[in-house]
Short mmCIF file of C-alpha atoms and ligand atoms in Angstrom, two decimals:
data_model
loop_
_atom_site.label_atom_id
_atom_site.label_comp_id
_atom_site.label_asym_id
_atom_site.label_seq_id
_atom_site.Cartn_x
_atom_site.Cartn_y
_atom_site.Cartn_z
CA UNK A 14 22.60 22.50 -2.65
CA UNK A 15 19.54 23.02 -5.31
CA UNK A 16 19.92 21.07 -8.59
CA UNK A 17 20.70 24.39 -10.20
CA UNK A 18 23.90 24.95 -8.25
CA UNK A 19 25.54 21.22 -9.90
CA UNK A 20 24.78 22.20 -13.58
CA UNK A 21 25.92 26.14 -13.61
CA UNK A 22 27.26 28.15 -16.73
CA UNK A 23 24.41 28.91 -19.48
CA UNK A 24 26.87 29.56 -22.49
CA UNK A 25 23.74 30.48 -25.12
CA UNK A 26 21.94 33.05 -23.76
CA UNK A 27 20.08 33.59 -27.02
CA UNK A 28 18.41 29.50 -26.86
CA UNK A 29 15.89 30.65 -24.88
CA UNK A 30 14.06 33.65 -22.37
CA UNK A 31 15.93 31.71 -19.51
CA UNK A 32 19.15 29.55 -20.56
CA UNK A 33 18.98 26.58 -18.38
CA UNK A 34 21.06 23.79 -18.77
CA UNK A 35 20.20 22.09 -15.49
CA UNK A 36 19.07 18.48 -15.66
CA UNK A 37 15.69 18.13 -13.61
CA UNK A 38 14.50 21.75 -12.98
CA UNK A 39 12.95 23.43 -15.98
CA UNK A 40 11.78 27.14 -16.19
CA UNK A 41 8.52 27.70 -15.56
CA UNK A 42 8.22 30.56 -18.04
CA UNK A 43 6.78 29.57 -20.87
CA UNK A 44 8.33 30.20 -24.21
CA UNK A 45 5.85 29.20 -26.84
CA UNK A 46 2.11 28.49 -26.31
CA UNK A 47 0.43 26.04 -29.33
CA UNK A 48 -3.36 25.30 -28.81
CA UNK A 49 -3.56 22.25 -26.47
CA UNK A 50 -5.70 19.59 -27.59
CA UNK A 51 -7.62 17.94 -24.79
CA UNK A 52 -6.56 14.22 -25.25
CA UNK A 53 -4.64 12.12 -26.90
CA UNK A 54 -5.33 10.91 -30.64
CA UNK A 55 -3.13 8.01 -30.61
CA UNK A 56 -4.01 6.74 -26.88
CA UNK A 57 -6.82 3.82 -27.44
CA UNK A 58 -7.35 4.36 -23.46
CA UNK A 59 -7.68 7.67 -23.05
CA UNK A 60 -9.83 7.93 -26.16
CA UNK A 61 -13.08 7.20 -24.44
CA UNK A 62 -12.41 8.60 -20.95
CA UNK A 63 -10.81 11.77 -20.79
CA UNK A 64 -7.94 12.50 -18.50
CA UNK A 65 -6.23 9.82 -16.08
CA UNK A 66 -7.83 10.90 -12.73
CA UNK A 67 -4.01 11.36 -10.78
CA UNK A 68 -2.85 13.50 -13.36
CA UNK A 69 -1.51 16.99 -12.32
CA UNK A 70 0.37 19.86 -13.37
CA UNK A 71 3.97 20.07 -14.32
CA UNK A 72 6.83 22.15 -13.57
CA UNK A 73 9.63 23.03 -10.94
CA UNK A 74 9.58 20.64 -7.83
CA UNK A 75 6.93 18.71 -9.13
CA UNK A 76 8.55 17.65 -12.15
CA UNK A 77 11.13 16.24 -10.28
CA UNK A 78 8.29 13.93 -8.30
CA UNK A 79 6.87 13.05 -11.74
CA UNK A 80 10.09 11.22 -12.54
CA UNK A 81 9.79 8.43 -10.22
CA UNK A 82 7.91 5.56 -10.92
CA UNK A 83 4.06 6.02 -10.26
CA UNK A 84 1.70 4.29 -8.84
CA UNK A 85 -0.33 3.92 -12.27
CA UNK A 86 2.40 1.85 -14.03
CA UNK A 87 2.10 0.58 -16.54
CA UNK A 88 0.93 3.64 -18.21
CA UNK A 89 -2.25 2.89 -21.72
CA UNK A 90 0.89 3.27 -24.12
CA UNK A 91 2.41 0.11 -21.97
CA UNK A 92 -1.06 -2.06 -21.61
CA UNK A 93 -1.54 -1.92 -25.19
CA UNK A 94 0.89 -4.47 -25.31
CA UNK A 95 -0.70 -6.87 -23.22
CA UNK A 96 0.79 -10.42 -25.07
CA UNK A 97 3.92 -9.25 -23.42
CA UNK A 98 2.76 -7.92 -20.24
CA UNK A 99 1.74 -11.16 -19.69
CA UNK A 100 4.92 -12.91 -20.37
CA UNK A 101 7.25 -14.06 -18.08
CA UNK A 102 10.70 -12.14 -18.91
CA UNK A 103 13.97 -13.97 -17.76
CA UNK A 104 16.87 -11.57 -18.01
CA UNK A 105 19.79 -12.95 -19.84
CA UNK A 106 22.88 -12.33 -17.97
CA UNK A 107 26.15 -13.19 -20.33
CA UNK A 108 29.31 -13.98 -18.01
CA UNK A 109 31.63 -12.76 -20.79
CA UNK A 110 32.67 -8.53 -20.45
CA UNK A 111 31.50 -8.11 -23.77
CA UNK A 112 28.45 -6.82 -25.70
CA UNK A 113 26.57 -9.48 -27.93
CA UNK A 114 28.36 -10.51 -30.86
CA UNK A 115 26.03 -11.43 -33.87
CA UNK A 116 23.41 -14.32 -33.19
CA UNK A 117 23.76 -16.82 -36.24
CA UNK A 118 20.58 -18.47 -37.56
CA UNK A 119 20.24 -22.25 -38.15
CA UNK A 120 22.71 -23.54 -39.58
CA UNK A 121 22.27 -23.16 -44.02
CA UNK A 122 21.51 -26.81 -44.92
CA UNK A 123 22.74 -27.54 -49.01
CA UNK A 124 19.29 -28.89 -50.26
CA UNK A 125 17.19 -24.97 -49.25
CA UNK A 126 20.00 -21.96 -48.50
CA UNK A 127 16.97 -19.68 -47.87
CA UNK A 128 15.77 -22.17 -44.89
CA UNK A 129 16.80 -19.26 -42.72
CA UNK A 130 15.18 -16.34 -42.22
CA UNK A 131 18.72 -14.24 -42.03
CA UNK A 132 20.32 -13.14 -45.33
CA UNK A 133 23.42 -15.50 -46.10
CA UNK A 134 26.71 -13.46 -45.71
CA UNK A 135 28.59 -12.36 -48.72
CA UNK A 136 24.95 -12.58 -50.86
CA UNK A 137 23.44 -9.53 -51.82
CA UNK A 138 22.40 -7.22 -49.21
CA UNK A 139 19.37 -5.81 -50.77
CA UNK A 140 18.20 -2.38 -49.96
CA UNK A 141 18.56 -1.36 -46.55
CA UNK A 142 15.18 -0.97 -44.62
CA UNK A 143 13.56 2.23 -43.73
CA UNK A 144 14.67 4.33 -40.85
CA UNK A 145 13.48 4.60 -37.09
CA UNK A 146 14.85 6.54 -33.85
CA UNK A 147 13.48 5.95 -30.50
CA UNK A 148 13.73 9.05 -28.16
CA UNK A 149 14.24 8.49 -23.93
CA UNK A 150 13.36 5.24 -22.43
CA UNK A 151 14.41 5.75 -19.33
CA UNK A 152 13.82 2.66 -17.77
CA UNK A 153 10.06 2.17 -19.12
CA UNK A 154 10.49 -0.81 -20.69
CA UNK A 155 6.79 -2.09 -21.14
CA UNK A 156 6.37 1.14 -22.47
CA UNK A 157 9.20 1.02 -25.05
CA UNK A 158 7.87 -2.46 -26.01
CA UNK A 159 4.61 -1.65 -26.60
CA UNK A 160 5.46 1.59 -29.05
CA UNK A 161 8.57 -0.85 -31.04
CA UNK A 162 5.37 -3.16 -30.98
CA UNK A 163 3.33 -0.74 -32.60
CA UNK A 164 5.72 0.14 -35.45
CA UNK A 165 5.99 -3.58 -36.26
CA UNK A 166 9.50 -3.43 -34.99
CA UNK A 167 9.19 -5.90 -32.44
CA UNK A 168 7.19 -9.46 -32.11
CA UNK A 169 4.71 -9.86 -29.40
CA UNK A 170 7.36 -11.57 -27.35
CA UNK A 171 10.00 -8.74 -27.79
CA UNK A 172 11.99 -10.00 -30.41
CA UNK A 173 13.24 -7.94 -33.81
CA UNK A 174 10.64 -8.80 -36.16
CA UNK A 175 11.45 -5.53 -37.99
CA UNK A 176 13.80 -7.65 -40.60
CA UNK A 177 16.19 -5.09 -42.58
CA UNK A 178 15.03 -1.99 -40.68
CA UNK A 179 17.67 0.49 -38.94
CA UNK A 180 16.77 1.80 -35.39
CA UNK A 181 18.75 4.38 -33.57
CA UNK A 182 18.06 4.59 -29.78
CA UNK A 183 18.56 8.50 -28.83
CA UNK A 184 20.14 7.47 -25.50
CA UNK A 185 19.16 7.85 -21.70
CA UNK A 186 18.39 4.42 -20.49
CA UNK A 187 18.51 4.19 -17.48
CA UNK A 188 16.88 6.47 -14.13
CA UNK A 189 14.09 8.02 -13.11
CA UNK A 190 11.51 4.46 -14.78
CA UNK A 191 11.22 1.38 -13.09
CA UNK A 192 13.96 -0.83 -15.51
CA UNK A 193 16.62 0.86 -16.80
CA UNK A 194 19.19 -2.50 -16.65
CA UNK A 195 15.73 -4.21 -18.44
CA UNK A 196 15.77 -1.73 -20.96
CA UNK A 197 19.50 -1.81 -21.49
CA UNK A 198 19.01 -5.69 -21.98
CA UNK A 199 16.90 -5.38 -24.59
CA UNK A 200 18.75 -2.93 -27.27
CA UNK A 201 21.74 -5.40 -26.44
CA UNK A 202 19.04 -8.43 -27.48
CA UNK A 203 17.42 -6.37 -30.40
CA UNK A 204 21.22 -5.30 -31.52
CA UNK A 205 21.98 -8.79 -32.10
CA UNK A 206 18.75 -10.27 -33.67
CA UNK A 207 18.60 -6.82 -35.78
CA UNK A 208 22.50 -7.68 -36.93
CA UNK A 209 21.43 -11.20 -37.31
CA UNK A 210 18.23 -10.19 -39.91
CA UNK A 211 20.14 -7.78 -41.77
CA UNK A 212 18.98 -4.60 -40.66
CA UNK A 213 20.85 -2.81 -37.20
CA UNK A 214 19.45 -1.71 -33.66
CA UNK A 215 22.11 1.19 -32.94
CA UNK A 216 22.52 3.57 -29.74
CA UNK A 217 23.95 6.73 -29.07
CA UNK A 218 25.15 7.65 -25.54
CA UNK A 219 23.14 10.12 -23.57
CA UNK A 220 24.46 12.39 -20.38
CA UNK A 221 22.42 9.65 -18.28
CA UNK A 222 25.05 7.00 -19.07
CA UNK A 223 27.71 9.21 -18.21
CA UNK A 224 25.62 9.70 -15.32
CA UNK A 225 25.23 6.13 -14.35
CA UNK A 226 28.39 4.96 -15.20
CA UNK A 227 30.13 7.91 -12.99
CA UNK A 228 27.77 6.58 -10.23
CA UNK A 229 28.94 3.05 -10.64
CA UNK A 230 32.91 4.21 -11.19
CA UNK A 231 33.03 7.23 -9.03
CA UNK A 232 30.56 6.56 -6.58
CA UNK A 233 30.81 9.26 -3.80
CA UNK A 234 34.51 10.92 -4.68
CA UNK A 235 34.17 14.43 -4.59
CA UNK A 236 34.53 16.09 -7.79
CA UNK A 237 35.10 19.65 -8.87
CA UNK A 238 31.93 21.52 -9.99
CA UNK A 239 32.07 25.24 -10.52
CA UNK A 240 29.30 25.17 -8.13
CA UNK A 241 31.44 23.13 -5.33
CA UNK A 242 32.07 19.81 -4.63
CA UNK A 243 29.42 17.03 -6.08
CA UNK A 244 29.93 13.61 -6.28
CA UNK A 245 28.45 11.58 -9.24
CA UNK A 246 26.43 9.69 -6.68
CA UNK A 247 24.74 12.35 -5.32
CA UNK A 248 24.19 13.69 -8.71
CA UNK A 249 22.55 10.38 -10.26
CA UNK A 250 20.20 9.91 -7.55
CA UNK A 251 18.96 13.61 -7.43
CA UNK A 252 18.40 12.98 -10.77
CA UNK A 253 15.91 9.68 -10.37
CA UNK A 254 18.99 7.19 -9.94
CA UNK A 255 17.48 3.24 -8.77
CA UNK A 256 19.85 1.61 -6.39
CA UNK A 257 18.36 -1.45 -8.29
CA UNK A 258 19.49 -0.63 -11.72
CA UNK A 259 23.45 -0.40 -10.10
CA UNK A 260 23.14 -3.63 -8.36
CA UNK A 261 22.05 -5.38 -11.20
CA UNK A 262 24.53 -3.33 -13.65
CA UNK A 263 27.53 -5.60 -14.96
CA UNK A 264 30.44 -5.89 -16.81
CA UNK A 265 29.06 -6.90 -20.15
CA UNK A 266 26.50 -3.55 -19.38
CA UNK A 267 29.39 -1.29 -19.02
CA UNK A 268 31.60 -2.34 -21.66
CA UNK A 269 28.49 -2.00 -24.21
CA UNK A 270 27.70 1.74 -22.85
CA UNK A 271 30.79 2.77 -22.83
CA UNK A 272 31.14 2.13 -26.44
CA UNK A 273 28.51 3.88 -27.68
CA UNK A 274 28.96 6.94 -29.54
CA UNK A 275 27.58 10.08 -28.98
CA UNK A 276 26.91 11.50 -32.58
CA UNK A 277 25.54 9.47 -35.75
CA UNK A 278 25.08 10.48 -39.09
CA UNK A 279 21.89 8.70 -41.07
CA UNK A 280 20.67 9.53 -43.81
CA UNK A 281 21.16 12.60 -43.65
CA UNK A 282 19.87 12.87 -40.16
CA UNK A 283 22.31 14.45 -37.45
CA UNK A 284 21.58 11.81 -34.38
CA UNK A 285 22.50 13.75 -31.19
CA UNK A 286 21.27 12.84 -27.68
CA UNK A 287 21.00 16.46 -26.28
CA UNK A 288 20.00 19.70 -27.81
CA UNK A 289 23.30 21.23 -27.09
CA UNK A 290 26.17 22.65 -29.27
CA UNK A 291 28.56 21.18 -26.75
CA UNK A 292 29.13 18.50 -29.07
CA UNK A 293 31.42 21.26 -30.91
CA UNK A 294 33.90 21.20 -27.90
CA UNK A 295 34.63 17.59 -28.62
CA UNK A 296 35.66 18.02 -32.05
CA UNK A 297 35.21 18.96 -35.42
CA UNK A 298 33.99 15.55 -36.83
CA UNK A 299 31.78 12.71 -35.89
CA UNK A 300 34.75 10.20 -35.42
CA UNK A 301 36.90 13.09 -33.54
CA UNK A 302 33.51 13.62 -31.07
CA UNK A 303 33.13 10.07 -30.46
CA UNK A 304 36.72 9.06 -30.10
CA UNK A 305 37.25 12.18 -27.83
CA UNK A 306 34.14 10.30 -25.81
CA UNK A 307 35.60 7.42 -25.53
CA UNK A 308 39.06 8.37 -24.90
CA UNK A 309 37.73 10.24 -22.27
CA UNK A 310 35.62 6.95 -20.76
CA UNK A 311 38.70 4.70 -20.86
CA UNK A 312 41.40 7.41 -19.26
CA UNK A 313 40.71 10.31 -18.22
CA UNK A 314 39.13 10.92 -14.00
CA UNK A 315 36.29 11.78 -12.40
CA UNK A 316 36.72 15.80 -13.13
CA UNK A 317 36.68 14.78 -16.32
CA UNK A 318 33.86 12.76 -16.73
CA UNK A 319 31.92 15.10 -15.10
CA UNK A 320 32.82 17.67 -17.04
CA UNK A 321 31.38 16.13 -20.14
CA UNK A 322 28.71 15.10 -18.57
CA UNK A 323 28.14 18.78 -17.38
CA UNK A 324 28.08 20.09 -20.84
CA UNK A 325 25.95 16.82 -22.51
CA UNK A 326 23.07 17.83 -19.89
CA UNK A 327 23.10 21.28 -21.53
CA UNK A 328 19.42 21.67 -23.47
CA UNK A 329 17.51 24.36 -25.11
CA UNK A 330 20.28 25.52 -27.90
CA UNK A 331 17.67 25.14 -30.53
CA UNK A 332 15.05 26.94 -29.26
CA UNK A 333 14.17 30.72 -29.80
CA UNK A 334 15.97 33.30 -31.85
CA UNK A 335 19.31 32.02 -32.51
CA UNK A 336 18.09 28.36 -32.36
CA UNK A 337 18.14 27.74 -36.02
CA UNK A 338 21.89 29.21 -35.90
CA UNK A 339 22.72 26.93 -33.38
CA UNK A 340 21.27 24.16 -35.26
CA UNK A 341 22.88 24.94 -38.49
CA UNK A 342 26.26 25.45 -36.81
CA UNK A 343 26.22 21.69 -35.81
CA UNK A 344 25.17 20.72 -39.68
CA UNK A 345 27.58 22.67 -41.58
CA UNK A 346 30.58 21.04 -38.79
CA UNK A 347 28.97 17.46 -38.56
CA UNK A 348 26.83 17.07 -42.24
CA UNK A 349 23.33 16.47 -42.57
CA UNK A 350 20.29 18.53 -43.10
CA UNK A 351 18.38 18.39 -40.18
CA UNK A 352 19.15 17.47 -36.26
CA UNK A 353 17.06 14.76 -34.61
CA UNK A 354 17.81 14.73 -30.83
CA UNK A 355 15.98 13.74 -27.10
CA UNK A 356 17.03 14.84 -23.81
CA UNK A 357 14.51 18.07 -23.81
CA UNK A 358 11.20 17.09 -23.28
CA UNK A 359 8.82 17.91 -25.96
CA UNK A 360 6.42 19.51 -23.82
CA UNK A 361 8.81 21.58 -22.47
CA UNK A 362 9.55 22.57 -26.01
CA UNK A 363 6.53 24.13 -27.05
CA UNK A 364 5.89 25.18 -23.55
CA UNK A 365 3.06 23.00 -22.75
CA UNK A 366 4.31 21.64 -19.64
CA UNK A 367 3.89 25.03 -18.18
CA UNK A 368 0.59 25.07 -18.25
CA UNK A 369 -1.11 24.99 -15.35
CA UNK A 370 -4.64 23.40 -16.13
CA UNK A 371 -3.71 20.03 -14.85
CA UNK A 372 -3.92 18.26 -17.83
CA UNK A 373 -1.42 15.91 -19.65
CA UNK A 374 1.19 16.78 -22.04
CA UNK A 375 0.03 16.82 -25.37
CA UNK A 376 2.45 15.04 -27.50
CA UNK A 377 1.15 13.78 -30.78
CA UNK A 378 4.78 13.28 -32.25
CA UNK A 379 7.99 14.01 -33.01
CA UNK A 380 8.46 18.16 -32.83
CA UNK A 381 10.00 19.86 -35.47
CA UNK A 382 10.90 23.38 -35.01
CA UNK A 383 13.95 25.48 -35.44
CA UNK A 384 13.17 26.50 -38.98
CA UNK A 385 12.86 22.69 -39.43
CA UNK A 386 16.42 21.84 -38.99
CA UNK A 387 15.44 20.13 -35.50
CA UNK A 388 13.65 17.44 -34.83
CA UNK A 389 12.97 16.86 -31.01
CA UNK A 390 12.33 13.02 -29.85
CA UNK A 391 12.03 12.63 -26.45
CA UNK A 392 8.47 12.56 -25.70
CA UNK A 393 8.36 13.25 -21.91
CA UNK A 394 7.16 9.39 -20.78
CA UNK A 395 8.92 10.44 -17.36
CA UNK A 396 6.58 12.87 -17.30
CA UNK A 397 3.48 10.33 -18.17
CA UNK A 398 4.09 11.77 -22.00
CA UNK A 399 4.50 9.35 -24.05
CA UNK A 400 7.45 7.34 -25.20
CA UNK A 401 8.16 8.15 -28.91
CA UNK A 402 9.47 5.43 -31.90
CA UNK A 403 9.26 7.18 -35.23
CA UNK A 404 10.30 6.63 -38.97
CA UNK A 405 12.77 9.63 -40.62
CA UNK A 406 12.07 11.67 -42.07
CA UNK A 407 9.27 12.88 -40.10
CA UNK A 408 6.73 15.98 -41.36
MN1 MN B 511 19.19 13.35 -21.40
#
């Protein structure tokens, strides 16, 4: 069975020249060609040398091999972090099933109340602090440590040093990188000492938790797929699954994913994981959405979950004519004035991963597009992209 046959049913045919809402295998046909730059700007080791010598072309089959973990890792965005490279990481595994409740500070001694570094509770608040989302990690941690790093978000030893900021993580965790439970483990951490320093680390749940999640719950069970029978199993590992990241997966994990939601509001900012209008299906707010989500998660079978996760793996619905239709549909139902999502990678976007010159994705940011009521987020560092952090609004 190809990948193509598990994720049937394009239901936009005006996103794109070829509606595909499959997972792994994107079309080779490219939709928009921008002037590719030779190298990266913002890669201090790539600067002086050109292109990484085991670099090579992108599309179909050989996308899916560029999703496993390669032999080059860690990748210059990770080694520019090298203070924690070199640190010894111990995870933290808490024995109680749920996710971290608010670390306190030293205790606030009478003599000096502003001893701590943490605002006291019930003082004033202050103005919150700007605005950040973080597009797929997908289990490169180094290299999501090294680009919090370089927004000042995070210390040299991982922890928040970003004070009253707000982060959103766009979802998609785990698969395809080398640490998916690692990266998991740290949004819990940076949650806490975020909560702790006034500001928030938040998440939104991406098809690849659904994904991971119906691997751990549903394992091999057959469910029904208008293409035939698939099992989440099957599906997760076709689609870069570790056998590591489910052994080490526990309750405390679980409870925390399943929790998340799967639409955000910010500042005017719709937060969505995928580029998809399937969101609409769920409901016609962001509570109804998420509480449909989770109702779903705590209830409902394995049809079921695989159903949503069929339609949150949909992509593309901003692209092309209709696109800005599409994007507007999900503003005028959710509020907001402009989408921010991940999922799609950029350079599949704007059509550079088509190319076939061998080079590496060019992706100097976040992409806007869709008359500017999209912002896309996931930079493709599957894909040796890179892995993007950036502050809203974006230009
Ligand atoms: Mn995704």
């Amino acid at each position: 069975m190809t990948p193509e046959d598990r994720f049937p049913g394009p239901e936009l045919p005006q996103s794109g020249p070829r509606p595909q809402q499959d997972l792994d295998v994107l079309p080779y046909g490219s939709y928009f060609e921008p002037n590719p730059p030779t190298e990266y700007q913002d890669s201090p080791g790539e600067q002086a040398g050109g292109q990484e010598p085991t670099f090579s072309a992108y599309g179909g089959a050989r996308y899916l091999e560029q999703h496993w973990p390669v032999a080059g890792h860690p990748t210059p965005q990770a080694a520019a972090y090298p203070t924690f490279l070199a640190t010894e990481r111990t995870p933290q595994a808490p024995a109680q099933d749920d996710p971290p409740t608010i670390e306190l500070g030293p205790p606030i001694t009478e003599d000096n109340p502003y001893a701590t570094p943490y605002p006291q509770p019930g003082g004033d608040p202050g103005p919150v602090g700007p605005l950040y989302v973080v597009g797929d990690v997908h289990g490169y941690l180094d290299e999501l440590l090294a680009a919090l790093h370089e927004q000042g978000l995070v210390d040299g030893e991982g922890h928040w040093s970003a004070g009253r900021s707000r982060i959103w993580f766009l979802g998609d965790f785990t698969d395809r990188g080398p640490d998916g439970i690692g990266v998991i483990d740290l949004v819990m951490q940076l949650a806490a000492e975020a909560a702790a320093a006034g500001g928030y680390c938040r998440a939104l749940m991406g098809n690849h938790e659904l994904l991971f999640l119906g691997a751990h719950r549903y394992g091999d069970e057959p469910v029904q797929s208008t293409a035939g029978t698939a099992s989440f199993r099957a599906a997760w590992l076709l689609n870069g699954g570790q056998q590591h990241d489910l052994e080490r997966l526990q309750g405390h994990h679980i409870s925390w994913l399943k929790r998340l939601p799967a639409i955000a509001l910010e500042d005017g900012h719709l937060l969505l994981h995928s580029d998809t209008t399937a969101y609409l299906e769920f409901g016609d707010s962001i509570d109804e959405v998420n509480d449909a989500v989770h109702n779903l998660l705590a209830d409902e079978g394995a049809d079921d979950w695989w159903d949503a996760f069929r339609r949150f793996t949909k992509r593309f619905a901003f692209r092309g004519e209709g696109g800005p239709m599409a994007a507007g549909e999900l503003l005028a139902t959710y509020g907001g004035h402009r989408v921010v999502h991940g999922h799609s990678p950029i350079p599949y976007l704007t059509g550079e991963a088509n190319n076939e010159s061998g080079e590496r994705p060019y992706v100097p940011g976040p992409y806007i597009y869709a008359d500017e009521l999209a912002v896309a987020m996931d930079g493709g560092v599957t894909m040796e992209g890179r892995l993007l952090v950036a502050r809203l609004p974006v230009d």
